[in-house]
XYZ file of C-alpha atoms in Angstrom:
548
model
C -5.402 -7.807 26.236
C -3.296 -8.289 22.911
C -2.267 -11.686 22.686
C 2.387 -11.674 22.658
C 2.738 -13.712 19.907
C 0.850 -11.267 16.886
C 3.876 -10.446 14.390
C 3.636 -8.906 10.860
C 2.719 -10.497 8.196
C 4.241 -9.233 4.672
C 7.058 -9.941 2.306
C 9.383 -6.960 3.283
C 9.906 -7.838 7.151
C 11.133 -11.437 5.989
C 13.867 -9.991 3.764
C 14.938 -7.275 6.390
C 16.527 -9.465 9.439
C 18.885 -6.524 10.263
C 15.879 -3.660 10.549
C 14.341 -5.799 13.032
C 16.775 -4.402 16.303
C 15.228 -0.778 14.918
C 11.895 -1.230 15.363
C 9.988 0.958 18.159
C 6.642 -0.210 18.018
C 4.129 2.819 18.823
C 2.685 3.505 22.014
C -0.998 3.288 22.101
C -3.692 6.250 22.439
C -5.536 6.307 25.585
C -8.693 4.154 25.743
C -11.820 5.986 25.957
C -14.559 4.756 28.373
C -16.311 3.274 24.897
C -13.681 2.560 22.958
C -14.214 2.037 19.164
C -15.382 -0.993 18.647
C -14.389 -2.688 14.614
C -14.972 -4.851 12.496
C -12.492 -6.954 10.137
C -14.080 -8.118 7.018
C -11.654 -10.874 5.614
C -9.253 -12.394 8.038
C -6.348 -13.019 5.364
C -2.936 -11.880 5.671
C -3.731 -7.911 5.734
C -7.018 -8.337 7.923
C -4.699 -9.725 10.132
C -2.407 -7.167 9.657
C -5.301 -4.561 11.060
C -6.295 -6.643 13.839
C -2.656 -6.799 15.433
C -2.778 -3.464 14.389
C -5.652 -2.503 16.572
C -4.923 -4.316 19.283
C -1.595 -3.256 19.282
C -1.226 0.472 18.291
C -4.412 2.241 18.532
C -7.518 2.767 21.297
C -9.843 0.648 19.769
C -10.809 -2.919 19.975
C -11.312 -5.810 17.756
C -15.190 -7.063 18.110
C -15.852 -9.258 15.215
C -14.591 -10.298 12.221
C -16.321 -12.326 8.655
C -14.302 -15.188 7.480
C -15.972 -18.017 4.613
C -12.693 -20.022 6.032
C -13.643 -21.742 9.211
C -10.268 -22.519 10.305
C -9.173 -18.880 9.500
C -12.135 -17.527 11.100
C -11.866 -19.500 14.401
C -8.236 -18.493 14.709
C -9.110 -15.116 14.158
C -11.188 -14.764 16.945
C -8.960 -16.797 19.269
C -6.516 -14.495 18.501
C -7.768 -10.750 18.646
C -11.208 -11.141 19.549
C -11.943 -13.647 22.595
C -8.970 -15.886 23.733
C -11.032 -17.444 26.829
C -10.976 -21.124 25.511
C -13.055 -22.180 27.853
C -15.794 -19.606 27.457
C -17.527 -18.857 24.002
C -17.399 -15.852 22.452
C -20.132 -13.172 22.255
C -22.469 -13.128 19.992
C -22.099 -10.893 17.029
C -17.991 -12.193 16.705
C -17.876 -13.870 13.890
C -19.812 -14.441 10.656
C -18.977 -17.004 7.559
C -19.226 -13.931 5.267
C -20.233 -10.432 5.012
C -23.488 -10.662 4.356
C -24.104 -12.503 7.056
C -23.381 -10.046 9.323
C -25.226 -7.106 7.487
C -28.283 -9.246 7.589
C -27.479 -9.681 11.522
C -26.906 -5.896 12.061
C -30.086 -4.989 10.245
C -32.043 -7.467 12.872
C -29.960 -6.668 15.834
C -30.292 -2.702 15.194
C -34.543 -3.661 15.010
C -33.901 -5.531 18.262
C -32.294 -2.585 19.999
C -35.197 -0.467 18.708
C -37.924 -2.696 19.844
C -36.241 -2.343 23.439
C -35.640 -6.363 23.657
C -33.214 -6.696 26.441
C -29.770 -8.316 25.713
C -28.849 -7.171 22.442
C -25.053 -7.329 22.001
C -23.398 -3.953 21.188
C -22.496 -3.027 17.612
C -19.686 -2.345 15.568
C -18.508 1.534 14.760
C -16.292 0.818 11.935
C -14.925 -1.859 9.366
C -11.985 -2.493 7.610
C -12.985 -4.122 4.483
C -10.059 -6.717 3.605
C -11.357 -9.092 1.130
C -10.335 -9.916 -2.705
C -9.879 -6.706 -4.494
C -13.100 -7.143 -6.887
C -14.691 -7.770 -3.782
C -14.098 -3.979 -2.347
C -17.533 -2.384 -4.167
C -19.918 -4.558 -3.218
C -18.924 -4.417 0.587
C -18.476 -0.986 0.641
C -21.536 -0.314 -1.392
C -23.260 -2.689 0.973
C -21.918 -1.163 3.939
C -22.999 2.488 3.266
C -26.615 1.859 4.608
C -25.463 0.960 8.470
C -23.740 4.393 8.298
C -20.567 2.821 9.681
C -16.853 4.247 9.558
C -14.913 2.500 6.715
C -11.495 1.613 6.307
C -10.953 -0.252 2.227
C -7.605 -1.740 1.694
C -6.548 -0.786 -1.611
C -6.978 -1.037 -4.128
C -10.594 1.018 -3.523
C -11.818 -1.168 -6.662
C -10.903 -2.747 -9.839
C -12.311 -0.456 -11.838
C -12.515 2.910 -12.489
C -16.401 2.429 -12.829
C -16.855 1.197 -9.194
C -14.162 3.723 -7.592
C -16.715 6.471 -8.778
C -19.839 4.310 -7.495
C -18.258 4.202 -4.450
C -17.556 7.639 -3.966
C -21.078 8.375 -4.804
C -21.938 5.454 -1.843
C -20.411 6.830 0.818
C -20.250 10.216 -0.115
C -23.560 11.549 1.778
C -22.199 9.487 4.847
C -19.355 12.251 4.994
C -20.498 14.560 7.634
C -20.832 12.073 9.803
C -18.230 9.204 9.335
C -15.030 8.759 8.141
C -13.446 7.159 4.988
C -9.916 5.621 4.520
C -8.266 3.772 2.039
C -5.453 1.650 2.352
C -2.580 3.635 1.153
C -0.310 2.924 4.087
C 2.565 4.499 2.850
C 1.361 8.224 3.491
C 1.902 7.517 7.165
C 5.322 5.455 7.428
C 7.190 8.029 9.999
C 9.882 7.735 6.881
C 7.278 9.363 4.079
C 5.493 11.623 6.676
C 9.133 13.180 7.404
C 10.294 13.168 3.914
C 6.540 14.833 2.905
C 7.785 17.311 5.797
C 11.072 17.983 4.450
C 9.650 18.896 0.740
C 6.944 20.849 1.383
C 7.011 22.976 4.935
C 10.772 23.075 5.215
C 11.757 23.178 1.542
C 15.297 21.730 2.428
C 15.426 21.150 -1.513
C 13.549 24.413 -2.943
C 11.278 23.610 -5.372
C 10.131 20.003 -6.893
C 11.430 19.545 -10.780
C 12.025 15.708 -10.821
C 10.953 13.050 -8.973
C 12.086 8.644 -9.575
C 10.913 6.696 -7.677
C 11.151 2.779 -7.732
C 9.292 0.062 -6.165
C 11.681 -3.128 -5.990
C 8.966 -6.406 -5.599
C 11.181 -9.322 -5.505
C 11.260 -12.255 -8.297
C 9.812 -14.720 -5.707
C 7.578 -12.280 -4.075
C 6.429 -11.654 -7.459
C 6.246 -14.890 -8.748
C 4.285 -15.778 -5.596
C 1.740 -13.570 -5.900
C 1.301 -11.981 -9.411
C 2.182 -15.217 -11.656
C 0.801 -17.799 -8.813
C -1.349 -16.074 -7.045
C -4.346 -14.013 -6.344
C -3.203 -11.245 -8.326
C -2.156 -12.772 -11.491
C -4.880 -12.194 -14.338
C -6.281 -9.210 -15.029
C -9.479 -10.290 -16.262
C -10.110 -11.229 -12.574
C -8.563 -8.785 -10.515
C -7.018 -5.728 -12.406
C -3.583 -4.886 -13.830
C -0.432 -5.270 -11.451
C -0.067 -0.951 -11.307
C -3.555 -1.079 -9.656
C -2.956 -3.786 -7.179
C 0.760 -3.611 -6.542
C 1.621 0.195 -6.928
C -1.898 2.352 -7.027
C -0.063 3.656 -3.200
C 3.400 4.577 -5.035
C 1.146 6.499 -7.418
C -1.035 7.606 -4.415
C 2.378 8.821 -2.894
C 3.607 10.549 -5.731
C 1.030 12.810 -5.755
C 0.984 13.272 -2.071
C 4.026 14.648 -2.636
C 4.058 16.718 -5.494
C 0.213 17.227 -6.161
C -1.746 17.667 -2.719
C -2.023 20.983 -1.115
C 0.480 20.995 2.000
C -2.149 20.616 4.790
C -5.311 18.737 4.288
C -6.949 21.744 6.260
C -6.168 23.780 2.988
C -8.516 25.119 0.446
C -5.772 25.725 -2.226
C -6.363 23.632 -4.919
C -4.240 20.444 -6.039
C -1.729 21.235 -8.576
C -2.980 18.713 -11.026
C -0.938 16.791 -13.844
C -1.040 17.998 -17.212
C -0.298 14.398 -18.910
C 0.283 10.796 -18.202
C 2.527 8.149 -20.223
C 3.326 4.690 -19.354
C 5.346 1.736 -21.176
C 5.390 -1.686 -19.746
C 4.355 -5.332 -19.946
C 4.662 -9.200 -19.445
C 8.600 -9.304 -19.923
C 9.302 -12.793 -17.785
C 7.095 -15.071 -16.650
C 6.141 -16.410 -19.987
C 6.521 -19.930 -21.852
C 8.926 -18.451 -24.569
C 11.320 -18.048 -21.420
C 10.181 -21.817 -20.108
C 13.490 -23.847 -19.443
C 14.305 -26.670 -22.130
C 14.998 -29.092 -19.570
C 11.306 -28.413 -17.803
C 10.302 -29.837 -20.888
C 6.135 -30.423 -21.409
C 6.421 -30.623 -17.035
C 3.895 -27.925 -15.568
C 4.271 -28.379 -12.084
C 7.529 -28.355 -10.501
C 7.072 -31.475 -8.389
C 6.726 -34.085 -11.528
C 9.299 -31.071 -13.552
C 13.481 -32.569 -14.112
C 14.860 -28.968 -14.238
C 13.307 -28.413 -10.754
C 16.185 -29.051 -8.428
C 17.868 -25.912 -10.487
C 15.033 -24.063 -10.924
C 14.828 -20.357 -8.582
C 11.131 -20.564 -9.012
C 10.838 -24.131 -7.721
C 7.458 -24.409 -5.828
C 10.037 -26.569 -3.238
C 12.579 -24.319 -3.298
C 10.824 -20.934 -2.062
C 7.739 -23.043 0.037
C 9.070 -26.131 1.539
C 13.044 -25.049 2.221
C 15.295 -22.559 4.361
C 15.996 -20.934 1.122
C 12.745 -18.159 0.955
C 11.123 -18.627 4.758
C 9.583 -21.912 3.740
C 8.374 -24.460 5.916
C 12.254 -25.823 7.076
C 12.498 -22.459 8.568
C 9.567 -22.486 11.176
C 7.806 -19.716 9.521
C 3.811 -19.885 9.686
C 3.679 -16.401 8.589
C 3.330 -15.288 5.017
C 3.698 -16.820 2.370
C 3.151 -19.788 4.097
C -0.409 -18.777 5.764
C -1.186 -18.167 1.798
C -0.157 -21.724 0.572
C -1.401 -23.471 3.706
C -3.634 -21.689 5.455
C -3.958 -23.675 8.514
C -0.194 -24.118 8.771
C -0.505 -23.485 12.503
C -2.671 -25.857 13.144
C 0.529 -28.133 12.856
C 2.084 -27.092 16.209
C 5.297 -26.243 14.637
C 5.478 -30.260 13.626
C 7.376 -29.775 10.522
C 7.081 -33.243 9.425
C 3.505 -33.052 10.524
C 2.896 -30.400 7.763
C 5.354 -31.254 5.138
C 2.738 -33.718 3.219
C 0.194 -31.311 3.103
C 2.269 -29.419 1.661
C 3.592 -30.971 -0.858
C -0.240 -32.098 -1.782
C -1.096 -28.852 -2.340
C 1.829 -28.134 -4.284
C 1.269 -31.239 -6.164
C -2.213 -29.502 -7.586
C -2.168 -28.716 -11.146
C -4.590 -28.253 -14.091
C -5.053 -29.139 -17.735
C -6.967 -28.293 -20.648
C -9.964 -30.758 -19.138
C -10.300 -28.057 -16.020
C -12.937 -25.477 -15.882
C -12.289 -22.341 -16.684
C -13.770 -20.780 -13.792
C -11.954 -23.653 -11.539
C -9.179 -22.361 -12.675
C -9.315 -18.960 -12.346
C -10.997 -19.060 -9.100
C -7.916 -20.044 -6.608
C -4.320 -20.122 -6.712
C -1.800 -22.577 -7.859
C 1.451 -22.355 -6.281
C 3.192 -25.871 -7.595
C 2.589 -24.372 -11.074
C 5.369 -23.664 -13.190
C 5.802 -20.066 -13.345
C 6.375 -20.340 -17.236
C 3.069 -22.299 -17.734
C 1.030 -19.681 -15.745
C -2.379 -18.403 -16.676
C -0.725 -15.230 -15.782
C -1.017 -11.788 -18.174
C 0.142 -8.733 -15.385
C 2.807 -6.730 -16.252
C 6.267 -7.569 -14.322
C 8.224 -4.116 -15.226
C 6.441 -1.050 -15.949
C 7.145 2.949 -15.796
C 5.125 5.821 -15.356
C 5.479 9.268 -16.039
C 3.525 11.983 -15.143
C 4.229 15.621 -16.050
C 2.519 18.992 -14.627
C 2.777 22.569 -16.254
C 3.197 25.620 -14.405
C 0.155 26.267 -12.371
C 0.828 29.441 -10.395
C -1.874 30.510 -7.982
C -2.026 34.463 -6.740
C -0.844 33.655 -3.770
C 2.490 32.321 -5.237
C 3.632 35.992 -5.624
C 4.151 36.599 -2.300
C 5.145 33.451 -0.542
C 7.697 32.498 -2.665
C 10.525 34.249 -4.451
C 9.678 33.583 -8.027
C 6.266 33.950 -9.747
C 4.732 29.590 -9.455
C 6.905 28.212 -6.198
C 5.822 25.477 -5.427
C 3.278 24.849 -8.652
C 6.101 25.011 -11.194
C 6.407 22.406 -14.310
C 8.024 19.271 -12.703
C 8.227 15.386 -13.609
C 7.785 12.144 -11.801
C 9.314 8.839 -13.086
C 7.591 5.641 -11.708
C 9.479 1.753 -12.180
C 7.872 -1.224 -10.990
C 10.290 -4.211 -11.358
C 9.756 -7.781 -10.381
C 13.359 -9.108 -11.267
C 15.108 -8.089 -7.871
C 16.519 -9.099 -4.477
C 14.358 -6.366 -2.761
C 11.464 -7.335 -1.510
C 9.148 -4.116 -1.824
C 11.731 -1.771 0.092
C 11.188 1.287 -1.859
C 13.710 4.034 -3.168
C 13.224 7.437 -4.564
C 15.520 9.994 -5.824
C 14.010 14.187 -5.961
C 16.005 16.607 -7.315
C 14.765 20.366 -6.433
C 15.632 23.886 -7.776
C 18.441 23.761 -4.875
C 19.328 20.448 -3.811
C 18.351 16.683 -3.883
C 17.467 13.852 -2.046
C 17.333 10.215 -1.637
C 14.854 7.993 0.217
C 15.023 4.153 0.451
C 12.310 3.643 2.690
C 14.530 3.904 6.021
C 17.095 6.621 5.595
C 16.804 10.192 3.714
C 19.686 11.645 2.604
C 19.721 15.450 1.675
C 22.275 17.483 -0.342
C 21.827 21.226 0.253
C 23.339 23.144 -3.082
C 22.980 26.412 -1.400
C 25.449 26.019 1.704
C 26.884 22.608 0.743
C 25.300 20.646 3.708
C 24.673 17.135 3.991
C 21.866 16.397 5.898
C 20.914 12.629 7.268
C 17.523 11.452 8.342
C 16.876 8.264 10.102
C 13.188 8.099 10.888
C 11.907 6.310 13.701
C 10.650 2.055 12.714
C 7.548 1.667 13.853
C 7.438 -1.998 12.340
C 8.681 -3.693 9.734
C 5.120 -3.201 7.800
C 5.856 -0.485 5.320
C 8.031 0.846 7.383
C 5.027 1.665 10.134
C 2.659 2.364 7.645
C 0.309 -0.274 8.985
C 0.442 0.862 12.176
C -0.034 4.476 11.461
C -2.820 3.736 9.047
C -4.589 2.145 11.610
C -4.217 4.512 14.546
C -5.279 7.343 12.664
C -8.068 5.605 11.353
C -9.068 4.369 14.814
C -8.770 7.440 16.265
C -10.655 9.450 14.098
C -13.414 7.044 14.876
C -13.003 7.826 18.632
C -12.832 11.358 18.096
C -16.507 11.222 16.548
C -17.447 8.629 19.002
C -15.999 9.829 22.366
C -15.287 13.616 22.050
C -17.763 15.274 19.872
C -15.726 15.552 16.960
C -17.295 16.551 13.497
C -16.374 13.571 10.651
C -15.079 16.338 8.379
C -12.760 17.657 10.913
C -11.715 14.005 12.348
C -11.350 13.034 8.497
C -8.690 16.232 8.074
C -6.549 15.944 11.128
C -6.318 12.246 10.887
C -6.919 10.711 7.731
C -5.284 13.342 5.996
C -7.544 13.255 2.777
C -10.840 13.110 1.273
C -13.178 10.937 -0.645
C -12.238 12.863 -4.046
C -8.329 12.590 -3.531
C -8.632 8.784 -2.970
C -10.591 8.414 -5.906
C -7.642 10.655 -8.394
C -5.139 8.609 -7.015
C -6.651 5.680 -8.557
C -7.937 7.205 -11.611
C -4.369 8.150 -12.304
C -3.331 4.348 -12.208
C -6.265 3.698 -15.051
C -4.815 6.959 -16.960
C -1.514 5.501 -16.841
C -2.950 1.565 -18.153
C -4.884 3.478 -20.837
C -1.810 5.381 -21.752
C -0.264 1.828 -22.151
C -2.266 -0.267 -23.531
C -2.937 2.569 -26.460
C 1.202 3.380 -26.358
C 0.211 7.519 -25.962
C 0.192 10.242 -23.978
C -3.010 11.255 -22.067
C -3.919 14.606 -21.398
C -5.311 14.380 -18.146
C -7.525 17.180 -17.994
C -9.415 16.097 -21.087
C -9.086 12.359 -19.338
C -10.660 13.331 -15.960
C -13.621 15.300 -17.869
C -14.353 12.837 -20.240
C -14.124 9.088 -17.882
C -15.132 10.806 -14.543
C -16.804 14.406 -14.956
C -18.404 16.038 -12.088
C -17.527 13.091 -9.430
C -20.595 14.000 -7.144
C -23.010 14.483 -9.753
């Protein structure tokens, strides 16, 4: 049984008291007699995120999970796995890393073969939820136990390994199934407003498309000057790790054919532009007071400071420590925060000692780079990812044969049309999404829990207020994961093909994950070169025949 006390774990749901009464968590499939049976690979904030996930909104069941962090591990498994204290767990729950348990699996699958008796049961899938220039080599590594994969995104840092693994997992695909983690196509929210677009038309045809994604200064500051995600010479640019699923959602909207069951073609973009860069958190805009200080607890303009290490992790100010919150960010700066029993004096020296790190020019490179820093000053970062960037994408008209009969003009739905993208870090929301469409007869706007429609043709307002599934992209972690899971089960338990399960549940293919990404490295090469890429020419020339 799901332990009570799971909750989410993200910035949004800490920002949003007031969405909380809304929330109607899913019910759960029906179990199967074998339910699926998964893997999580990583137990940090969004592995843990899928296990409550499982446990809590689809038919399948945790099983075992690879952790390097013993503490993180061993509360892992306490808490989705095997909560019997006073038994141990089975064996085959846990590993110290990933490789670990492919090594196991290899000898436990000869075991089985050999007929030895007492062989624990296997896993059927994995979610793969470690760094992000971690995702190939699992995956890749993965491919040979023929298992059912879910990747958070991003699928990989670079364009290079997205296409390696698409070529990995690619002859797996009549067989198993392959998600990524681009929660946002299945928030109830984006599934209606994808409904309202493109089966009930309630604004005619697409021309324009802005859409914004809001990250928060401290959320930002946290995790994209501080953080994991703050260089891109070890992890990637901040559109690939922050926003490759507002891309991904984009064209979900205005790209993808309207069922996944289709075999009309995407309406691909003609061009790609993007401007953007490092506008903040940089020394120019370093304090005077702060002086040569590079940590905040030894810096005499901390006490003022919005970024102060102290002010957003140790006070009541940003769901620090005075507020009783061992969720995130606080499972990120102190990982065994629980451990404390809620003892806030217990925890407050740790801390501040690990607030108190710093580093100088005497430190290793490669110390530095490989962990985070969250006492540092956010103005004497090692940090280079853009914190405000646009997008825009542009299609031509694209009519198909078809068009002349479904629709009243000669392209419908494949007309010339625009999308506007704007990632911003300077803001009070936290990640809570808005978008404004504007159609050939009406408009709409979306903020990520109401959609609001203007009909030009009869004057009607229209208000949506899609059911809250949770306060984790709006559902989208739920609904990623019960799709997911059940597509497993399908293949499993009821004789399901994979391409079939992979339609009616996952909603997309190998090759649509992979665009969606490539778009995001169109976009930084449109950037970083200040032009315009033609994306036809783009796609030939970087990716070619994907399944060559």
């Amino acid at each position: 049984m799901a332990p009570h006390n799971i909750q989410d774990e993200g910035p949004a749901d800490l920002e949003d008291k007031s969405a909380a009464a809304e929330v109607r968590p899913p019910t759960p499939p029906p179990m199967s007699a074998r339910p699926p049976r998964v893997l999580i690979i990583g137990a940090g904030s969004r592995g843990r995120v899928y296990g409550r996930c499982t446990l809590q909104s689809s038919n399948g069941v945790v099983a075992a999970v690879c952790e390097p962090d013993a503490y993180k591990r061993d509360e892992f498994v306490r808490t989705f796995i095997w909560p019997d204290a006073k038994h141990p767990a089975p064996e085959g729950s846990s590993f110290a890393g990933w490789r670990d348990f492919v090594a196991w699996e290899v000898r436990r699958r000869a075991r089985e073969a050999a007929g030895d008796p007492g062989v624990p049961e296997g896993v059927d899938a994995a979610f793969v939820c470690v760094r992000d220039e971690m995702h190939h080599d699992v995956v890749v590594a993965l491919a040979p136990l023929n298992l059912h994969v879910m990747c958070e995104k991003p699928l990989a840092t670079t364009l290079a390994d997205c296409v390696a693994m698409y070529r990995a997992m690619a002859p797996l695909q009549e067989t198993k199934v392959f998600s990524v983690g681009h929660v946002l196509r299945y928030s109830p929210h984006n599934m209606m407003l994808r409904k309202l677009l493109l089966e009930d038309r309630a604004i005619g045809d697409v021309l324009s498309v802005v859409h914004t994604e809001p990250v928060g200064f401290w959320h930002f500051a946290h995790s994209y000057v501080r953080g994991n995600w703050r260089k891109e010479s070890t992890t990637a640019p901040s559109l690939l790790t922050k926003s490759c699923h507002d891309i991904d959602i984009i064209l979900w909207l205005l790209c993808s054919p309207q069922s996944p069951s289709s075999d009309e073609p995407p309406h691909l973009p003609s061009e790609v532009a993007s401007s953007g860069s490092l506008q903040f958190f940089r020394k120019s805009r370093k304090p005077k007071a702060a002086g040569a200080a590079t940590n905040c607890l030894s810096c005499a303009a901390e006490p003022d400071c919005m970024y102060s290490s102290k002010r957003v992790y140790e006070s009541t100010r940003h769901q620090g420590l005075e507020t009783g919150n061992t969720r995130w960010p606080m499972s990120v700066v102190l990982p065994d925060i629980e451990s404390f029993g809620g003892d806030i004096e217990a925890a407050r020296p740790e801390l501040l000692k690990r607030l108190a790190e710093d580093y100088d020019a005497s430190t290793p490179q490669s110390e530095i780079d490989a962990r985070n820093w969250f006492g540092r000053c956010v103005f004497e970062s090692d940090n280079d990812v853009c914190d405000e960037q646009v997008v825009t994408m542009r299609w031509d008209e694209d009519p198909l044969p078809s068009s002349r009969d479904a629709y009243a003009d000669a392209v419908g739905s494949r007309g010339a049309k625009q999308a506007t993208f704007h990632m911003v870090a300077q803001t009070k929301r936290q990640c809570v999404r808005f978008t404004h469409l504007y159609g050939t007869a009406g408009e709409i706007y979306a903020d990520s829990r109401t959609i609001e429609v203007e009909d030009f043709r009869d004057g009607a307002r229209r208000s949506y207020r899609p059911k809250l599934e949770s306060l984790g992209h709006g559902g989208g972690d739920h609904g990623i994961t019960r799709q997911f899971v059940l597509a497993v089960d399908r293949v499993k338990n009821h004789g399901w093909d994979a391409p079939r399960a992979q339609r009616e549940f996952i909603g997309c293919g190998l090759e649509e994950i992979v665009r969606s990404h490539a778009m995001v490295f169109a976009a930084e090469e449109a950037r970083t070169g200040r032009k315009i890429v033609d994306w036809k020419d783009w796609w030939d020339e970087k990716v070619g025949t994907i399944s060559g």
